[in-house]
Amino acid sequence: MTLRHLLFSFLLSFGISVCLGQTSSIEKSARSLIVDDYPFTEAELKDGYQPLKTNDCISYDNAWFYNDSLEQVILVNLYTDFHKMGIYHFSTQDIPPALLSQLPLHQPNGEWASEQTKQDNLPQMIQQGQALPASFFTSNNGFRIGTHQMEAIHQYGSPHQQSKLGEFELLVWTYQGDFMAPYTEVHTYPMAQNSFGHQVHMFFKEELLVGMILINDAP
């Protein structure tokens, strides 16, 4: 084999190795999801975190935030060390029943509150919450009430579940957390970074976002 052939073989082998390494890195990056959140500090969560009570309903382990100008509410369901188990963002003018039914509210006897009880007592709960500027009502990934459905699909891809709920449409994305499943095999969907598991529930009306739930599995 001539020197020229040897040099060509070396360069070809080196090039393939580099390309393979780059592809692996790109694939791993493409399979990682930055978990969405809202820009609350721990101090703000502490201010909003208090048991709230009406005649028929009790809110435990939740921080409530609202903005009167936007007519919007964010409820944050908290776990140990202020781990955000669930974040519920919605407009008070048009609450999807499927979102309302998932709000973590109880009756005084400790049983889960019914959807009707939640609806009847929600205004009093909101009034006891913490007022925050409008800037807090846009998620870290840029989602706000009124975001077009195509923006969600652009960021997350095709939804893993999709259903029509009356006049609303629900899109759901579910991700395995990298804390629970180290990146050792090929996965169908991206893995949520620094997470035990993550779900995104988006409610749309006429293709515009009217409510969102972010669910974070507990350790």
Tab-separated table of C-alpha atoms in Angstrom:
chain	number	residue	atom	x	y	z
A	1	MET	CA	0.000	0.000	0.000
A	2	THR	CA	1.396	3.379	-0.967
A	3	LEU	CA	1.852	6.294	1.423
A	4	ARG	CA	-0.946	8.066	-0.383
A	5	HIS	CA	-3.343	5.170	0.301
A	6	LEU	CA	-2.298	4.980	3.935
A	7	LEU	CA	-2.930	8.698	4.402
A	8	PHE	CA	-6.337	8.435	2.716
A	9	SER	CA	-7.346	5.482	4.919
A	10	PHE	CA	-6.290	7.358	8.064
A	11	LEU	CA	-8.215	10.495	7.137
A	12	LEU	CA	-11.310	8.469	6.218
A	13	SER	CA	-11.211	6.561	9.510
A	14	PHE	CA	-10.671	9.752	11.513
A	15	GLY	CA	-13.520	11.505	9.724
A	16	ILE	CA	-15.946	8.669	10.398
A	17	SER	CA	-15.037	8.628	14.096
A	18	VAL	CA	-15.564	12.369	14.420
A	19	CYS	CA	-18.899	12.218	12.590
A	20	LEU	CA	-20.108	9.353	14.742
A	21	GLY	CA	-19.188	11.246	17.888
A	22	GLN	CA	-21.030	14.348	16.709
A	23	THR	CA	-24.104	12.335	15.788
A	24	SER	CA	-24.224	10.716	19.209
A	25	SER	CA	-23.954	14.109	20.897
A	26	ILE	CA	-26.680	15.592	18.720
A	27	GLU	CA	-28.987	12.636	19.327
A	28	LYS	CA	-28.512	12.887	23.058
A	29	SER	CA	-29.205	16.623	22.978
A	30	ALA	CA	-32.300	16.074	20.834
A	31	ARG	CA	-33.587	13.516	23.324
A	32	SER	CA	-33.289	15.886	26.321
A	33	LEU	CA	-36.170	18.123	27.350
A	34	ILE	CA	-35.772	21.259	29.451
A	35	VAL	CA	-38.659	21.072	31.904
A	36	ASP	CA	-40.916	24.126	31.775
A	37	ASP	CA	-41.514	26.175	34.922
A	38	TYR	CA	-42.546	29.645	36.056
A	39	PRO	CA	-40.225	32.373	37.410
A	40	PHE	CA	-41.210	32.095	41.075
A	41	THR	CA	-38.521	32.471	43.722
A	42	GLU	CA	-38.662	30.394	46.890
A	43	ALA	CA	-39.557	33.555	48.808
A	44	GLU	CA	-42.553	34.156	46.555
A	45	LEU	CA	-43.663	30.566	46.957
A	46	LYS	CA	-43.441	30.958	50.733
A	47	ASP	CA	-45.557	34.124	50.574
A	48	GLY	CA	-48.221	32.396	48.527
A	49	TYR	CA	-48.061	29.117	50.442
A	50	GLN	CA	-50.720	29.039	53.141
A	51	PRO	CA	-53.814	27.008	53.913
A	52	LEU	CA	-56.863	28.726	52.437
A	53	LYS	CA	-60.386	27.994	53.545
A	54	THR	CA	-63.930	28.789	52.549
A	55	ASN	CA	-67.144	27.388	53.976
A	56	ASP	CA	-67.048	24.358	51.692
A	57	CYS	CA	-63.465	24.042	50.481
A	58	ILE	CA	-59.898	23.859	51.827
A	59	SER	CA	-56.619	24.336	49.980
A	60	TYR	CA	-53.638	22.470	51.468
A	61	ASP	CA	-50.026	22.598	50.278
A	62	ASN	CA	-50.808	25.093	47.539
A	63	ALA	CA	-49.468	28.534	46.671
A	64	TRP	CA	-51.988	30.817	44.948
A	65	PHE	CA	-51.082	33.708	42.644
A	66	TYR	CA	-53.316	35.956	40.571
A	67	ASN	CA	-53.243	39.031	38.369
A	68	ASP	CA	-56.435	41.086	38.163
A	69	SER	CA	-55.530	42.850	34.907
A	70	LEU	CA	-54.858	39.558	33.121
A	71	GLU	CA	-57.721	37.824	34.953
A	72	GLN	CA	-55.436	34.836	35.389
A	73	VAL	CA	-54.491	32.479	38.214
A	74	ILE	CA	-51.574	30.155	38.897
A	75	LEU	CA	-51.899	27.503	41.591
A	76	VAL	CA	-48.693	25.698	42.594
A	77	ASN	CA	-49.078	22.400	44.430
A	78	LEU	CA	-45.999	21.967	46.622
A	79	TYR	CA	-44.197	18.988	48.099
A	80	THR	CA	-41.173	18.666	50.405
A	81	ASP	CA	-38.516	21.374	49.932
A	82	PHE	CA	-40.878	23.349	47.707
A	83	HIS	CA	-40.797	20.752	44.940
A	84	LYS	CA	-43.514	21.815	42.489
A	85	MET	CA	-45.722	18.757	42.072
A	86	GLY	CA	-48.183	20.573	39.863
A	87	ILE	CA	-48.576	24.028	38.335
A	88	TYR	CA	-52.060	25.023	37.175
A	89	HIS	CA	-52.353	28.161	35.013
A	90	PHE	CA	-55.724	29.327	33.747
A	91	SER	CA	-57.935	32.299	32.936
A	92	THR	CA	-60.762	32.989	35.355
A	93	GLN	CA	-62.984	33.861	32.377
A	94	ASP	CA	-62.869	30.478	30.661
A	95	ILE	CA	-61.784	27.513	32.796
A	96	PRO	CA	-61.852	24.121	31.047
A	97	PRO	CA	-63.877	21.718	33.231
A	98	ALA	CA	-61.154	19.061	32.846
A	99	LEU	CA	-58.618	21.490	34.326
A	100	LEU	CA	-60.959	22.593	37.110
A	101	SER	CA	-61.568	18.980	38.099
A	102	GLN	CA	-57.832	18.442	38.630
A	103	LEU	CA	-57.290	21.350	41.027
A	104	PRO	CA	-56.046	19.854	44.340
A	105	LEU	CA	-58.804	21.123	46.645
A	106	HIS	CA	-60.547	19.348	49.514
A	107	GLN	CA	-63.746	19.441	51.491
A	108	PRO	CA	-63.524	20.329	55.220
A	109	ASN	CA	-63.842	16.592	56.034
A	110	GLY	CA	-60.655	15.860	54.047
A	111	GLU	CA	-62.353	14.310	51.028
A	112	TRP	CA	-61.632	15.643	47.557
A	113	ALA	CA	-63.908	18.516	46.603
A	114	SER	CA	-66.312	17.953	43.732
A	115	GLU	CA	-66.006	19.911	40.501
A	116	GLN	CA	-69.111	21.933	41.414
A	117	THR	CA	-67.706	22.735	44.877
A	118	LYS	CA	-64.443	23.882	43.322
A	119	GLN	CA	-66.262	26.085	40.856
A	120	ASP	CA	-68.452	27.645	43.557
A	121	ASN	CA	-65.544	28.356	45.923
A	122	LEU	CA	-62.808	29.276	43.450
A	123	PRO	CA	-63.439	33.073	43.505
A	124	GLN	CA	-63.032	33.168	47.304
A	125	MET	CA	-59.841	31.092	47.070
A	126	ILE	CA	-58.360	33.407	44.464
A	127	GLN	CA	-59.084	36.495	46.560
A	128	GLN	CA	-56.967	35.042	49.370
A	129	GLY	CA	-53.983	34.464	47.066
A	130	GLN	CA	-50.907	36.584	46.330
A	131	ALA	CA	-51.048	39.267	43.633
A	132	LEU	CA	-48.108	39.208	41.188
A	133	PRO	CA	-47.107	41.258	38.114
A	134	ALA	CA	-48.045	40.062	34.632
A	135	SER	CA	-44.458	38.955	33.910
A	136	PHE	CA	-44.928	35.947	36.212
A	137	PHE	CA	-47.743	34.611	34.044
A	138	THR	CA	-45.516	33.577	31.151
A	139	SER	CA	-43.718	30.248	31.576
A	140	ASN	CA	-39.957	29.920	31.214
A	141	ASN	CA	-40.498	28.297	27.811
A	142	GLY	CA	-42.576	31.259	26.676
A	143	PHE	CA	-46.112	29.903	27.031
A	144	ARG	CA	-48.921	32.214	28.113
A	145	ILE	CA	-52.692	32.263	27.893
A	146	GLY	CA	-53.421	32.971	24.242
A	147	THR	CA	-50.394	31.125	22.784
A	148	HIS	CA	-51.267	29.430	19.495
A	149	GLN	CA	-51.461	25.641	19.416
A	150	MET	CA	-48.835	25.431	16.663
A	151	GLU	CA	-46.234	26.988	18.964
A	152	ALA	CA	-46.744	24.142	21.440
A	153	ILE	CA	-46.389	21.553	18.687
A	154	HIS	CA	-43.298	23.365	17.386
A	155	GLN	CA	-41.637	23.107	20.811
A	156	TYR	CA	-42.852	19.683	21.941
A	157	GLY	CA	-43.636	17.893	18.696
A	158	SER	CA	-46.763	15.858	18.079
A	159	PRO	CA	-48.712	15.314	21.312
A	160	HIS	CA	-48.608	11.890	22.919
A	161	GLN	CA	-52.341	12.172	23.646
A	162	GLN	CA	-54.990	14.354	22.045
A	163	SER	CA	-58.678	14.573	22.875
A	164	LYS	CA	-61.685	16.777	22.227
A	165	LEU	CA	-63.483	17.864	25.416
A	166	GLY	CA	-66.556	19.782	24.341
A	167	GLU	CA	-65.410	23.155	23.048
A	168	PHE	CA	-61.869	22.530	24.338
A	169	GLU	CA	-59.037	20.436	22.964
A	170	LEU	CA	-56.506	18.789	25.279
A	171	LEU	CA	-52.955	17.985	24.185
A	172	VAL	CA	-50.711	15.954	26.513
A	173	TRP	CA	-46.981	15.242	26.436
A	174	THR	CA	-45.444	12.740	28.880
A	175	TYR	CA	-41.699	12.438	29.524
A	176	GLN	CA	-39.596	10.044	31.527
A	177	GLY	CA	-37.229	11.786	33.948
A	178	ASP	CA	-33.476	11.302	33.621
A	179	PHE	CA	-33.182	10.901	37.409
A	180	MET	CA	-35.207	7.688	37.193
A	181	ALA	CA	-33.827	6.289	33.936
A	182	PRO	CA	-30.204	7.114	33.094
A	183	TYR	CA	-29.524	7.642	29.423
A	184	THR	CA	-28.386	4.102	28.574
A	185	GLU	CA	-30.778	3.109	25.815
A	186	VAL	CA	-32.781	4.567	22.965
A	187	HIS	CA	-36.065	6.158	24.034
A	188	THR	CA	-39.041	7.056	21.885
A	189	TYR	CA	-39.450	10.525	23.367
A	190	PRO	CA	-36.991	13.034	24.873
A	191	MET	CA	-36.125	12.582	28.538
A	192	ALA	CA	-36.876	15.401	30.980
A	193	GLN	CA	-33.684	16.940	32.325
A	194	ASN	CA	-33.131	16.965	36.106
A	195	SER	CA	-36.526	15.351	36.588
A	196	PHE	CA	-38.226	12.274	38.032
A	197	GLY	CA	-40.872	12.522	35.319
A	198	HIS	CA	-42.749	15.378	33.663
A	199	GLN	CA	-46.104	15.937	31.957
A	200	VAL	CA	-47.464	18.896	30.023
A	201	HIS	CA	-51.252	19.262	29.697
A	202	MET	CA	-52.398	22.092	27.420
A	203	PHE	CA	-56.014	23.112	26.911
A	204	PHE	CA	-56.902	24.969	23.724
A	205	LYS	CA	-60.031	26.708	22.519
A	206	GLU	CA	-60.133	27.675	18.844
A	207	GLU	CA	-56.402	26.745	18.763
A	208	LEU	CA	-55.470	29.273	21.477
A	209	LEU	CA	-54.139	28.244	24.894
A	210	VAL	CA	-56.669	28.750	27.683
A	211	GLY	CA	-55.065	26.630	30.412
A	212	MET	CA	-51.978	24.590	31.199
A	213	ILE	CA	-50.957	22.030	33.811
A	214	LEU	CA	-47.310	21.099	34.417
A	215	ILE	CA	-46.884	17.903	36.458
A	216	ASN	CA	-43.584	16.934	38.087
A	217	ASP	CA	-43.214	13.499	39.652
A	218	ALA	CA	-41.941	13.424	43.231
A	219	PRO	CA	-38.646	11.796	44.234
